[in-house]
Coordinates of C-alpha atoms in Angstrom, one line a residue:
Chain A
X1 CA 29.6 -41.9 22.8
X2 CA 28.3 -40.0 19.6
X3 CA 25.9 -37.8 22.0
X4 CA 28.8 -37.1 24.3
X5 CA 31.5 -35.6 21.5
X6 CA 28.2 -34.2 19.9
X7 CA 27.6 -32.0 23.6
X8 CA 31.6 -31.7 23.7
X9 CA 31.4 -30.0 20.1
X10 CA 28.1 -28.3 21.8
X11 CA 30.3 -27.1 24.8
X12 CA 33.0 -26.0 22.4
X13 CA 31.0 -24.1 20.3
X14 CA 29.0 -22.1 23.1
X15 CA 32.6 -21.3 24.8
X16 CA 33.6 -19.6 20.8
X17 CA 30.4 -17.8 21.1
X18 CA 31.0 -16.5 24.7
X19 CA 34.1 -15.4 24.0
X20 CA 33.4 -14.3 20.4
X21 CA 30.8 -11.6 22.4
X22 CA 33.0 -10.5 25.0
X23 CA 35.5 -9.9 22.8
X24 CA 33.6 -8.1 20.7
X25 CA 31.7 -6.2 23.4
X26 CA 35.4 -5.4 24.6
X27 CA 36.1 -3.6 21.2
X28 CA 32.5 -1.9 21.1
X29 CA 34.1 -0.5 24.6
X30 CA 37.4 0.5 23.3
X31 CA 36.1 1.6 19.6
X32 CA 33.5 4.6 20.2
X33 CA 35.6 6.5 22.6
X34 CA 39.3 6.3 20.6
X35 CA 37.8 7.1 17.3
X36 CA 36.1 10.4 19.1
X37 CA 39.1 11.4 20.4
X38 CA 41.5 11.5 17.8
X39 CA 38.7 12.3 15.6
X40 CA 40.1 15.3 12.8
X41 CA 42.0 12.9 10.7
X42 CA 41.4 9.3 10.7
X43 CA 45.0 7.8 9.4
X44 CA 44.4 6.0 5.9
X45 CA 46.6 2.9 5.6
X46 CA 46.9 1.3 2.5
X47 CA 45.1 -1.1 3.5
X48 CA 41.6 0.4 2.8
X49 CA 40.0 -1.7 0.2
X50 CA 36.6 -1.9 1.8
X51 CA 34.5 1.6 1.6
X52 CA 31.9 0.3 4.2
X53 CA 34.1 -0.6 7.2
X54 CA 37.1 1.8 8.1
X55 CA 40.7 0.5 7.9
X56 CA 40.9 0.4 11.7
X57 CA 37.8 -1.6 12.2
X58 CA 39.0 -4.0 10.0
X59 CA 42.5 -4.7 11.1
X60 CA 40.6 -5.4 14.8
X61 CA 38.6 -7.5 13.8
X62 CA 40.4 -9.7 12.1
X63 CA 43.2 -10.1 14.6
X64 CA 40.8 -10.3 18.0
X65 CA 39.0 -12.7 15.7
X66 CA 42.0 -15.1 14.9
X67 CA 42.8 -15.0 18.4
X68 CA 39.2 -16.0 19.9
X69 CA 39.3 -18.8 17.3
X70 CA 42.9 -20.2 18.3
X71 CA 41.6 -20.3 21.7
X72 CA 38.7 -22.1 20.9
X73 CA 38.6 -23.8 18.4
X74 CA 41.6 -26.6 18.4
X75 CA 39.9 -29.9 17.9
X76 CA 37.4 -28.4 15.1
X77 CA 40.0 -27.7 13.2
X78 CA 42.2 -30.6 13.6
X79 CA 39.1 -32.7 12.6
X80 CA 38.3 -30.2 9.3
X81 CA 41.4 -31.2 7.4
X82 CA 41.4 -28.4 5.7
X83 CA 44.3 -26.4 4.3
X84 CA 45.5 -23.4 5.7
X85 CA 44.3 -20.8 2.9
X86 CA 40.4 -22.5 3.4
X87 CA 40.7 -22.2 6.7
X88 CA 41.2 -18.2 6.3
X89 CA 38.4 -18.0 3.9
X90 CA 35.9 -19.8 6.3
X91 CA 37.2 -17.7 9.1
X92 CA 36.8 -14.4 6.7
X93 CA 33.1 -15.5 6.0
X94 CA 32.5 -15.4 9.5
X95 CA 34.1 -12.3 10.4
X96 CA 32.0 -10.4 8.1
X97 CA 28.9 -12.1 9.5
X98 CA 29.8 -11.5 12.9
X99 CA 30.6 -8.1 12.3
X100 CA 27.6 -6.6 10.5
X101 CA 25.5 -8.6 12.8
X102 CA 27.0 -6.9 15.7
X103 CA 26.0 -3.7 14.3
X104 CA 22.6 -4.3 13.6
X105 CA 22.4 -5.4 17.1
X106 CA 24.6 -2.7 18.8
X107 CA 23.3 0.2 16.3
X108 CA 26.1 1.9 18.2
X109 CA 28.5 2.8 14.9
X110 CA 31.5 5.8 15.3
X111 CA 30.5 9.2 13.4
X112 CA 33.1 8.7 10.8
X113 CA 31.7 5.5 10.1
X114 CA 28.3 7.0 9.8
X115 CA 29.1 9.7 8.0
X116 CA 31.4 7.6 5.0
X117 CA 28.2 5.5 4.9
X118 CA 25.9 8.6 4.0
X119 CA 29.1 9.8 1.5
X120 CA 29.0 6.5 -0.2
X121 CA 25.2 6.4 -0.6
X122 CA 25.1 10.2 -1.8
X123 CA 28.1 9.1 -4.4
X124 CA 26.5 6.1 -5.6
X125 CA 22.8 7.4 -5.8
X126 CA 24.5 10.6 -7.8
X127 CA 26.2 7.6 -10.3
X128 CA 22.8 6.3 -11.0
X129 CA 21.2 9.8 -11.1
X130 CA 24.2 10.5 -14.0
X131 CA 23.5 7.5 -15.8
X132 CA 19.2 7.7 -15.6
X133 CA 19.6 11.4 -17.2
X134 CA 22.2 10.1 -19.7
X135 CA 19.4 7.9 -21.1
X136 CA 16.7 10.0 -20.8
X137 CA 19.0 12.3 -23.4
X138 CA 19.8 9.4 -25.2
X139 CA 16.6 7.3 -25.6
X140 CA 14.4 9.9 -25.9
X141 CA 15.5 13.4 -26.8
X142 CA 18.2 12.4 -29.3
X143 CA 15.7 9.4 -30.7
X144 CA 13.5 13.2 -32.0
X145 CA 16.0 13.8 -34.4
X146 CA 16.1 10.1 -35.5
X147 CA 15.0 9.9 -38.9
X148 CA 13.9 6.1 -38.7
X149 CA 11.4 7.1 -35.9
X150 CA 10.0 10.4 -37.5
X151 CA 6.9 8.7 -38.6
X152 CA 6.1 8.3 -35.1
X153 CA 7.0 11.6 -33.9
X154 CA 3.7 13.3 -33.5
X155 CA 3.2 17.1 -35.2
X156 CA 2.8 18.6 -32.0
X157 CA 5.9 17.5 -30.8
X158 CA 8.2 18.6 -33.7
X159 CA 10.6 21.2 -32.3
X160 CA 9.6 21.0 -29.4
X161 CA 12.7 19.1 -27.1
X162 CA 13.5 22.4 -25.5
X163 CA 10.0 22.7 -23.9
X164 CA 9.3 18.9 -23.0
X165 CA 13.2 18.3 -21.7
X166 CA 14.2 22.0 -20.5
X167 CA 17.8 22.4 -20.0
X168 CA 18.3 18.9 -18.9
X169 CA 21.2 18.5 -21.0
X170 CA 22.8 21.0 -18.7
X171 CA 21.8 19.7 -15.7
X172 CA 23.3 16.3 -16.9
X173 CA 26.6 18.3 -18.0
X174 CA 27.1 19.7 -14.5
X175 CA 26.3 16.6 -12.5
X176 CA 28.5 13.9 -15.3
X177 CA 31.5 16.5 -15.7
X178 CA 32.0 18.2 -12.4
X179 CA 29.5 17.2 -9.4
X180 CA 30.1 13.4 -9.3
X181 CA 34.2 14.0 -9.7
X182 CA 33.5 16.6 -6.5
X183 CA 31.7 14.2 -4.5
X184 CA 33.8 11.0 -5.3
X185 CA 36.6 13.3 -3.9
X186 CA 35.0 13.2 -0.6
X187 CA 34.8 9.6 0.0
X188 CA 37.3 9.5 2.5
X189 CA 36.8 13.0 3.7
X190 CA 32.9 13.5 3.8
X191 CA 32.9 17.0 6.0
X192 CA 34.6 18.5 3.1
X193 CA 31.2 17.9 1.1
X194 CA 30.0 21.0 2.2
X195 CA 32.6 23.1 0.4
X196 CA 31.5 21.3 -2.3
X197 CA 28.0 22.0 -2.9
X198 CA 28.8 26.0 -1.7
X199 CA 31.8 26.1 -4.9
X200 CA 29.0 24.8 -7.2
X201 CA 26.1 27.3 -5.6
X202 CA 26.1 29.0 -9.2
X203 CA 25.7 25.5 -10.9
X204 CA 22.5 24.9 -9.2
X205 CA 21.1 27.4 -10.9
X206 CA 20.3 25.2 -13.7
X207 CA 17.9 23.7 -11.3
X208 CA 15.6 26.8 -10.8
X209 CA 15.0 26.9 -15.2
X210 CA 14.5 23.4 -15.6
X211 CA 11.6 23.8 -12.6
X212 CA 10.3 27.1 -14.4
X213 CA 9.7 25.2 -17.4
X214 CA 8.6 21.8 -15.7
X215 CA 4.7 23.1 -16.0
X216 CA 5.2 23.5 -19.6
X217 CA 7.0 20.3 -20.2
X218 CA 4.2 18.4 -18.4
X219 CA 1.3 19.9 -20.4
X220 CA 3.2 19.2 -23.6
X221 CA 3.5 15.6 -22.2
X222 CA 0.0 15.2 -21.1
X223 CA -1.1 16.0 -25.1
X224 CA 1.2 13.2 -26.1
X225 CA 1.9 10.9 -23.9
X226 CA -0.1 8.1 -25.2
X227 CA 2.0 8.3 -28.9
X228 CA 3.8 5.2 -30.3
X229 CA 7.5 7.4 -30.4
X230 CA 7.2 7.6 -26.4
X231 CA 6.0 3.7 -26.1
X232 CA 8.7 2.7 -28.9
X233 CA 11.5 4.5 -27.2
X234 CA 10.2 3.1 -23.4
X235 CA 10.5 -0.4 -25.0
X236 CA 14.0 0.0 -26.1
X237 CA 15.1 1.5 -22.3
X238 CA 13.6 -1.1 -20.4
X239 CA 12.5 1.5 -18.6
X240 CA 9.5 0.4 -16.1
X241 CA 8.1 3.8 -15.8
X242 CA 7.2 6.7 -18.6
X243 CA 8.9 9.4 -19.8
X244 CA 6.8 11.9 -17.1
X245 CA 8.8 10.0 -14.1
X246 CA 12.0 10.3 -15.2
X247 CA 11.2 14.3 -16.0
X248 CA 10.6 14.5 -12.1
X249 CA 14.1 13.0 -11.9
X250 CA 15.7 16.3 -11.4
X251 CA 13.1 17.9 -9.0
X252 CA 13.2 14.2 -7.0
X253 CA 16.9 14.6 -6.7
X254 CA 17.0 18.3 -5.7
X255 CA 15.0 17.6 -2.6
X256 CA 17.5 14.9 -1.7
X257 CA 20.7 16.6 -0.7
X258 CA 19.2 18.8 1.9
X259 CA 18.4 15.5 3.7
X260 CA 21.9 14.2 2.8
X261 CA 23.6 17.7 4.5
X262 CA 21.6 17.3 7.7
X263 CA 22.5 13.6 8.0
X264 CA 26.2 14.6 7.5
X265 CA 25.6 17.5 9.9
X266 CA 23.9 15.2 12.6
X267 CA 27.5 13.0 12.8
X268 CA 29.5 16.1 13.1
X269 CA 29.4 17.8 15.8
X270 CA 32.3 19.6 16.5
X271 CA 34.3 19.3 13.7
X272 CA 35.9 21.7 12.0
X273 CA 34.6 21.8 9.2
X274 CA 30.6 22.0 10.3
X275 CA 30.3 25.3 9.4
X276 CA 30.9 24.6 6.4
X277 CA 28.2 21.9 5.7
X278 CA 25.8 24.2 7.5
X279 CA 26.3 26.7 4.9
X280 CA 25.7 24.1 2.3
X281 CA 22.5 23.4 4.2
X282 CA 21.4 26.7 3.9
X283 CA 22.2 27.5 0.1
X284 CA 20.2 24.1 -0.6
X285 CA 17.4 24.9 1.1
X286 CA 17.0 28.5 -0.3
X287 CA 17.7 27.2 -3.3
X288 CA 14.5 24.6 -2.9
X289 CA 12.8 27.5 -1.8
X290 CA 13.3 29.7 -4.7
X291 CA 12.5 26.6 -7.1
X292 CA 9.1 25.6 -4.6
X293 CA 7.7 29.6 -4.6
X294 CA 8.6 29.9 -8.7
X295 CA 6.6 26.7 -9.5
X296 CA 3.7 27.8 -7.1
X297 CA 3.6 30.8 -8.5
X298 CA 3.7 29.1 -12.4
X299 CA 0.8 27.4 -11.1
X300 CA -1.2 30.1 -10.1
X301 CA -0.7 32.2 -13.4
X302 CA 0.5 30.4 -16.0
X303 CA 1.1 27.3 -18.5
X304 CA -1.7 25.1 -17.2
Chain B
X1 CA 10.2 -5.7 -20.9
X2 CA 7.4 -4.0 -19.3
X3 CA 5.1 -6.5 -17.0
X4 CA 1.3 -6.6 -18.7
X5 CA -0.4 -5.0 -16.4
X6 CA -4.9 -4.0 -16.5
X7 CA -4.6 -1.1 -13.9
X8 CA -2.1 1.7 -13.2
X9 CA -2.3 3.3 -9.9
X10 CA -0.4 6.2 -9.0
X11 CA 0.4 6.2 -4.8
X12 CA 2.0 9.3 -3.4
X13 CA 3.2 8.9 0.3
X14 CA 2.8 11.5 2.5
X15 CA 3.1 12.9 6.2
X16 CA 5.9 15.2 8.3
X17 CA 9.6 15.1 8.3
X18 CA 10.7 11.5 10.0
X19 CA 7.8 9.6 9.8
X20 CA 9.5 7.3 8.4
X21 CA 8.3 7.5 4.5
X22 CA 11.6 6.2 2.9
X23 CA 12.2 3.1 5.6
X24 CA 8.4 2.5 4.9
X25 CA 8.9 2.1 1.1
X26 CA 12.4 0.8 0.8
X27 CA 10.5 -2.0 2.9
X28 CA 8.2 -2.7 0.5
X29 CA 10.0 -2.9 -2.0
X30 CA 13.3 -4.1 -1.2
X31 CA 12.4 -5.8 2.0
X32 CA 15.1 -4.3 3.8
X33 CA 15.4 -2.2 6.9
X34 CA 19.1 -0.1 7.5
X35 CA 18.2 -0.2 10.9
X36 CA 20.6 2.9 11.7
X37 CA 18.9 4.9 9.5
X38 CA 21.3 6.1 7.0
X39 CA 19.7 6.1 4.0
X40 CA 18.3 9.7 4.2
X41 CA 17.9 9.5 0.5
X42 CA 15.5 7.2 0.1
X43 CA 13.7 5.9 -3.3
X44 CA 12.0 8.4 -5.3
X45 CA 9.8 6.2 -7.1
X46 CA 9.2 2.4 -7.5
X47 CA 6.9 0.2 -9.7
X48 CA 5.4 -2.5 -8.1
X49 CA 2.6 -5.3 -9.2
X50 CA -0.1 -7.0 -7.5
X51 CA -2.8 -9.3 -8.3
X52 CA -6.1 -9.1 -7.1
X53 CA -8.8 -11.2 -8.7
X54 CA -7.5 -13.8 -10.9
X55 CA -5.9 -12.3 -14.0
X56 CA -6.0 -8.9 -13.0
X57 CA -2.3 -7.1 -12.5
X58 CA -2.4 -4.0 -11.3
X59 CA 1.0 -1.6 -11.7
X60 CA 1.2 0.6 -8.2
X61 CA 3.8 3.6 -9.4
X62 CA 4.9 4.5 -5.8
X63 CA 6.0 8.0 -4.9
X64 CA 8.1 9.0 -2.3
X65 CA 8.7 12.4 -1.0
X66 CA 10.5 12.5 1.6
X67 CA 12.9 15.5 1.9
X68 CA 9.9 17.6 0.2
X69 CA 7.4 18.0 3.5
X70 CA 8.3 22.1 3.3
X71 CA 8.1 22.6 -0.5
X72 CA 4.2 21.8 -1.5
X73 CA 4.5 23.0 -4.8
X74 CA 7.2 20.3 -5.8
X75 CA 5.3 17.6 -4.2
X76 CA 1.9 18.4 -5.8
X77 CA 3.7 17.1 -9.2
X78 CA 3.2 13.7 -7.5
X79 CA 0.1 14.6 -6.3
X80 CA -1.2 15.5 -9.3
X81 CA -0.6 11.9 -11.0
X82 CA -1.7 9.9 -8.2
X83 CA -5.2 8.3 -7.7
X84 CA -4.2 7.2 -3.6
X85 CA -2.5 8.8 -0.7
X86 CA -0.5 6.6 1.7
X87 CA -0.5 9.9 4.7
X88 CA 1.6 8.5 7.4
X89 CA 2.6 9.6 10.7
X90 CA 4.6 8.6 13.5
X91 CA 2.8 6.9 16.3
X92 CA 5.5 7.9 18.6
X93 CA 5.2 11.3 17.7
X94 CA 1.8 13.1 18.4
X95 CA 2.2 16.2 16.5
X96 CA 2.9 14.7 13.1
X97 CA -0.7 12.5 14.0
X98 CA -1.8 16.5 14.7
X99 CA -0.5 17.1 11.4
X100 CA -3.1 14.4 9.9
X101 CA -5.9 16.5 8.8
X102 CA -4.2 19.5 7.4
X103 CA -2.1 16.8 4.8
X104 CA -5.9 15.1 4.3
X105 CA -7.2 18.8 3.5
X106 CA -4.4 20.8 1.4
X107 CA -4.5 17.3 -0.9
X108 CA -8.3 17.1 -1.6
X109 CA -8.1 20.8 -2.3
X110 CA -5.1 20.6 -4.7
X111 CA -6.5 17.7 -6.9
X112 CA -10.1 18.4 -7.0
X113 CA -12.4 17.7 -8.7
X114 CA -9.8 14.4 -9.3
X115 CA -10.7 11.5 -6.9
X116 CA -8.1 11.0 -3.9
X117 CA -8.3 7.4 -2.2
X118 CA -6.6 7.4 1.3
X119 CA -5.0 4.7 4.0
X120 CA -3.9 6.1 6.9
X121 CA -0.8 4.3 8.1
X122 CA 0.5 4.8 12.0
X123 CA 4.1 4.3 11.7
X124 CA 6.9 2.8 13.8
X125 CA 4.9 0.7 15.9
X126 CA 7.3 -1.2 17.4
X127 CA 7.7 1.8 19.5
X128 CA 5.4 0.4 21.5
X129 CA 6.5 2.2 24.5
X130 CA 6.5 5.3 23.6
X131 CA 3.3 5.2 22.2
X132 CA 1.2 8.5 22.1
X133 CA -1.7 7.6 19.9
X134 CA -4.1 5.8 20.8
X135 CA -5.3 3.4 18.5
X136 CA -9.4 4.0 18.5
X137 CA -8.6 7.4 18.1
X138 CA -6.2 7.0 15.0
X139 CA -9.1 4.7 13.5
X140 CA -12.1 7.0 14.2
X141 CA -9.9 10.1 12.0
X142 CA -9.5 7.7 9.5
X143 CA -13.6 7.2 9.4
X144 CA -14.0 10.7 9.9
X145 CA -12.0 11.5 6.9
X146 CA -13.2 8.9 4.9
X147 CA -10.5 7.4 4.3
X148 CA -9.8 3.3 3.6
X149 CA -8.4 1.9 6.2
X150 CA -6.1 2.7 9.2
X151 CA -3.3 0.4 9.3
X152 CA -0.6 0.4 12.2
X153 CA 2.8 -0.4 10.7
X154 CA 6.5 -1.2 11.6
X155 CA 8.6 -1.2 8.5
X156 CA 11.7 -2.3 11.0
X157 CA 9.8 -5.3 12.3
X158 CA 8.1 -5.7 8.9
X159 CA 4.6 -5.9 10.1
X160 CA 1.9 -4.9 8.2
X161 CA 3.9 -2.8 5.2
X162 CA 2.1 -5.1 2.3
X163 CA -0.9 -4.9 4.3
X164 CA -0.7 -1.0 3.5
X165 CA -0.5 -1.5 0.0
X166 CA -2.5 -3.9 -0.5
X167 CA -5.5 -1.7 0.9
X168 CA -5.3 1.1 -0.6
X169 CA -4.5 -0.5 -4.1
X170 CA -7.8 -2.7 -3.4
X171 CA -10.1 0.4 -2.2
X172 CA -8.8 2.0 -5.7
X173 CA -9.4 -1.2 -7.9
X174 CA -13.1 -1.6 -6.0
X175 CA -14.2 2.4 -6.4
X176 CA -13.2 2.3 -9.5
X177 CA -15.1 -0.7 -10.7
X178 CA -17.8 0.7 -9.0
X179 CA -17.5 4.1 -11.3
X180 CA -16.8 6.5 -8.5
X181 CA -13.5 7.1 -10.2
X182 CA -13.8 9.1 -13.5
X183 CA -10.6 9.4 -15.3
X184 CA -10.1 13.4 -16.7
X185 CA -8.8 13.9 -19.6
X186 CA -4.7 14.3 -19.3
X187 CA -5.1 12.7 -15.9
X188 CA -2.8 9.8 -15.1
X189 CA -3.3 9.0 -11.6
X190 CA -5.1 5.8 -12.7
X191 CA -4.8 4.0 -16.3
X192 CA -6.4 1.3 -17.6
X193 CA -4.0 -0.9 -19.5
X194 CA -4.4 -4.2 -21.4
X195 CA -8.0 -5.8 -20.6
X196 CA -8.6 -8.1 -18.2
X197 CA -7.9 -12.2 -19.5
X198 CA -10.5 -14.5 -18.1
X199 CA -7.7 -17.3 -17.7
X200 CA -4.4 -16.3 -15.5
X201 CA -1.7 -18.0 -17.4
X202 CA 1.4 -16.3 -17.3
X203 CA 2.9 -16.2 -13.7
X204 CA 4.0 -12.3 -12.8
X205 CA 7.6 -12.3 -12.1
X206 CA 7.0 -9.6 -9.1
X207 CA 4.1 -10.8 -8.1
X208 CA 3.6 -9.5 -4.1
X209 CA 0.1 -10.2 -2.9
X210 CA -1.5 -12.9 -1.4
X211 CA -5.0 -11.9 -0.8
X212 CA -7.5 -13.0 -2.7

């Protein structure tokens, strides 16, 4: 008797699943070609609370999933006891399952989608890039000035924080004060990015004298980089790497948005705003350009 | 707090545009895949430590430069501090495995007299398919060039990315105890940390390899 209501629950369970695909194979179907259509403007319910998964997505889900588990599912239920609020969470756990596993398998996602998910990882990488140049400025340029580690500081560095940090403190100025603040305003509304980067073309600029001085700051570093100040203020940031990787910071993250722009531009076709982001392209690549042939250039006459 | 570690290696991975250098890494070290490929910014760098022999941790400082194929001069910064060369290309792609020599070249050149240890990694191999490489010929460049190893590799299936790694971080550590890896002044593409305990007593809290 046991083996028989265990194949019934078998039976049961199999039906869910079979029904749990169609359904959503059903919505795959009906997603992809809405969303393209009305494309411009996606309409923002309130009901947006999760970045990674667009209201509409969400609100289907959830319903098509009640339903397929109404159908389905009476006796398991009945036999769980539980109360009506657990019964949401269990069903809320399996939703989100269900639906990131159907995309990995389907890898079929709408632009919009796509592109929010490149917005949100240039927005959050840009946080962390914020906070890693904060305590770069912090834990080790300020700490030159700190009297209780001046026996540390080595003679050949004394005076010396414009050379071994360039104008990072302006770099971090224009990225914590204006550049994060644009791009968190483009969460919802990712193709306007590249009016962002072309308003802040100017700002960039910074990035072309901290890259003219880079060759100097690294053979500053290389005379120094054994001393106890450098190891005393790496202890105190936790940080796994030395002082010379987190110099590269800025040149690592200038290489980054062109990839970002492309990305962006790659789930945009046809929208209005493309030229836009091509433009933005453009300016970071010159710009990349113009920072690759001054350090080449540095290293063929100069500083090392 | 900083892991003890005996050996610091710098590792610089290279190849073309969309060989997959950011998928390869982020694999490695966070063991993940985003399997629609939306993560074109990648990692810049990563720590990561291994033990070899018993009581020997060595520090791989992992550079990524994806996003930098077209701008040399930026990437020979990670070049410069870096004692191996991941060079990767895209097994599914013939060109980039075209592409192979002229990477292996234009790095010797830029960090001579400074030792350069290679693996040469086919990518994507779960492309199986589309396949337009063969594999003989992929390892008889590698020979030619000296390099390693050749290792075939699919970060999305996850086969083989340690394996990578683990070579080149091994061909280092032997050279080096062998003395074919002198260490220039204001170099820092491999240091030599705290030395070597005979007994292995702390566990590593990272620890990744499982060769011996």
């Amino acid at each position: 008797a046991q083996i028989g209501a265990a194949h019934d629950k078998f039976a049961n369970v199999q039906g869910m699943v079979q029904n749990r695909q169609a359904c959503l194979r059903k919505l795959a179907d009906v997603q992809v070609r809405p969303v393209q259509l009305v494309a411009p403007r996606p309409e923002n319910p309130p009901r947006s609370k999760s970045p990674l998964f667009s209201p509409k997505h969400g609100v289907d889900f959830n319903s098509s999933l009640k339903f397929s588990f109404d159908l389905s599912l009476p006796g398991k239920r009945a036999s769980r006891k539980g109360s009506n609020s657990k019964k949401i969470e269990v069903m809320h756990d399996y939703q989100e399952n269900r639906s990131s596993l159907s995309y990995g398998l389907e890898g079929e996602e709408s632009p919009d989608l796509l592109k929010r998910h490149v917005m949100k990882e240039l927005i959050e990488t840009e946080r962390i890039y914020v906070e890693e140049l904060l305590s770069v400025l912090l834990g080790y340029r300020a700490e030159m000035d700190n009297p209780a580690l001046s026996g540390l500081l080595p003679p050949i560095l004394r005076n010396k924080k414009e050379i071994l940090f360039g104008n990072m403190p302006e770099i971090y100025n224009f990225h914590s004060r204006t550049f994060l603040q644009d791009l968190e305003g483009c969460l919802e509304t990712p193709e306007k990015v590249g009016a962002c980067f072309l308003e802040r073309k100017e700002n960039f600029q910074v990035y072309e004298r901290y890259c003219q001085n880079k060759p100097r700051s690294e053979s500053l570093w290389r005379q120094c980089s054994d001393c106890a100040f450098f190891q005393e203020c790496q202890k105190k940031l936790e940080h796994k790497l030395g002082l010379d990787s987190y110099l590269l910071k800025p040149v690592q993250r200038l290489t980054k948005y062109q990839l970002l722009l492309k990305e962006l531009l790659k789930y945009s076709v046809g929208c209005e705003r493309v030229s836009e982001l091509q433009g933005a392209l453009a300016a970071m690549l010159d710009l990349l350009k113009s920072v690759n042939d001054s350090m080449h250039q540095i290293a063929i006459t100069g500083y090392e | 707090m900083d892991t003890q570690w005996n050996f610091r290696f710098g590792v610089v991975i290279l190849g073309d545009s969309a060989v997959g250098k950011s998928s390869f890494l982020r694999r490695y070290i966070d063991g993940t895949f985003d399997e629609s490929n939306l993560s074109p910014l990648g990692i810049d760098f990563k720590v990561q430590h291994l033990n070899f022999d018993p009581g020997v941790t060595i520090k791989l400082l992992l550079w990524d430069t994806a996003g930098q194929e077209r701008f040399r001069s930026i990437s020979k910064s990670y070049m410069r501090n870096s004692v191996g060369c991941i060079l990767l290309f895209d097994l599914s792609q013939r060109q980039t495995f075209e592409r192979v020599r002229a990477w292996h070249r234009e790095v010797l050149d830029y960090v001579h007299p400074a030792v350069m240890v290679f693996t040469l990694v086919g990518h994507k191999s779960d492309l199986a398919v589309r396949r337009q490489v063969r594999r003989t010929e992929a390892e008889a460049l590698a020979k030619e060039l000296d390099m390693a190893a050749y290792v075939e590799v699919s970060s999305k299936d996850d086969v083989n990315v340690s394996l990578a790694f683990e070579t080149v971080a091994r061909e280092i550590y032997q050279q080096f105890r062998m003395g074919r890896i002198p260490i220039p002044e204001g170099w820092h593409g491999l240091t030599v940390g705290s030395p070597i305990r005979t007994e292995d007593s702390e566990p590593e809290e990272k620890s990744h390899c499982g060769c011996t």
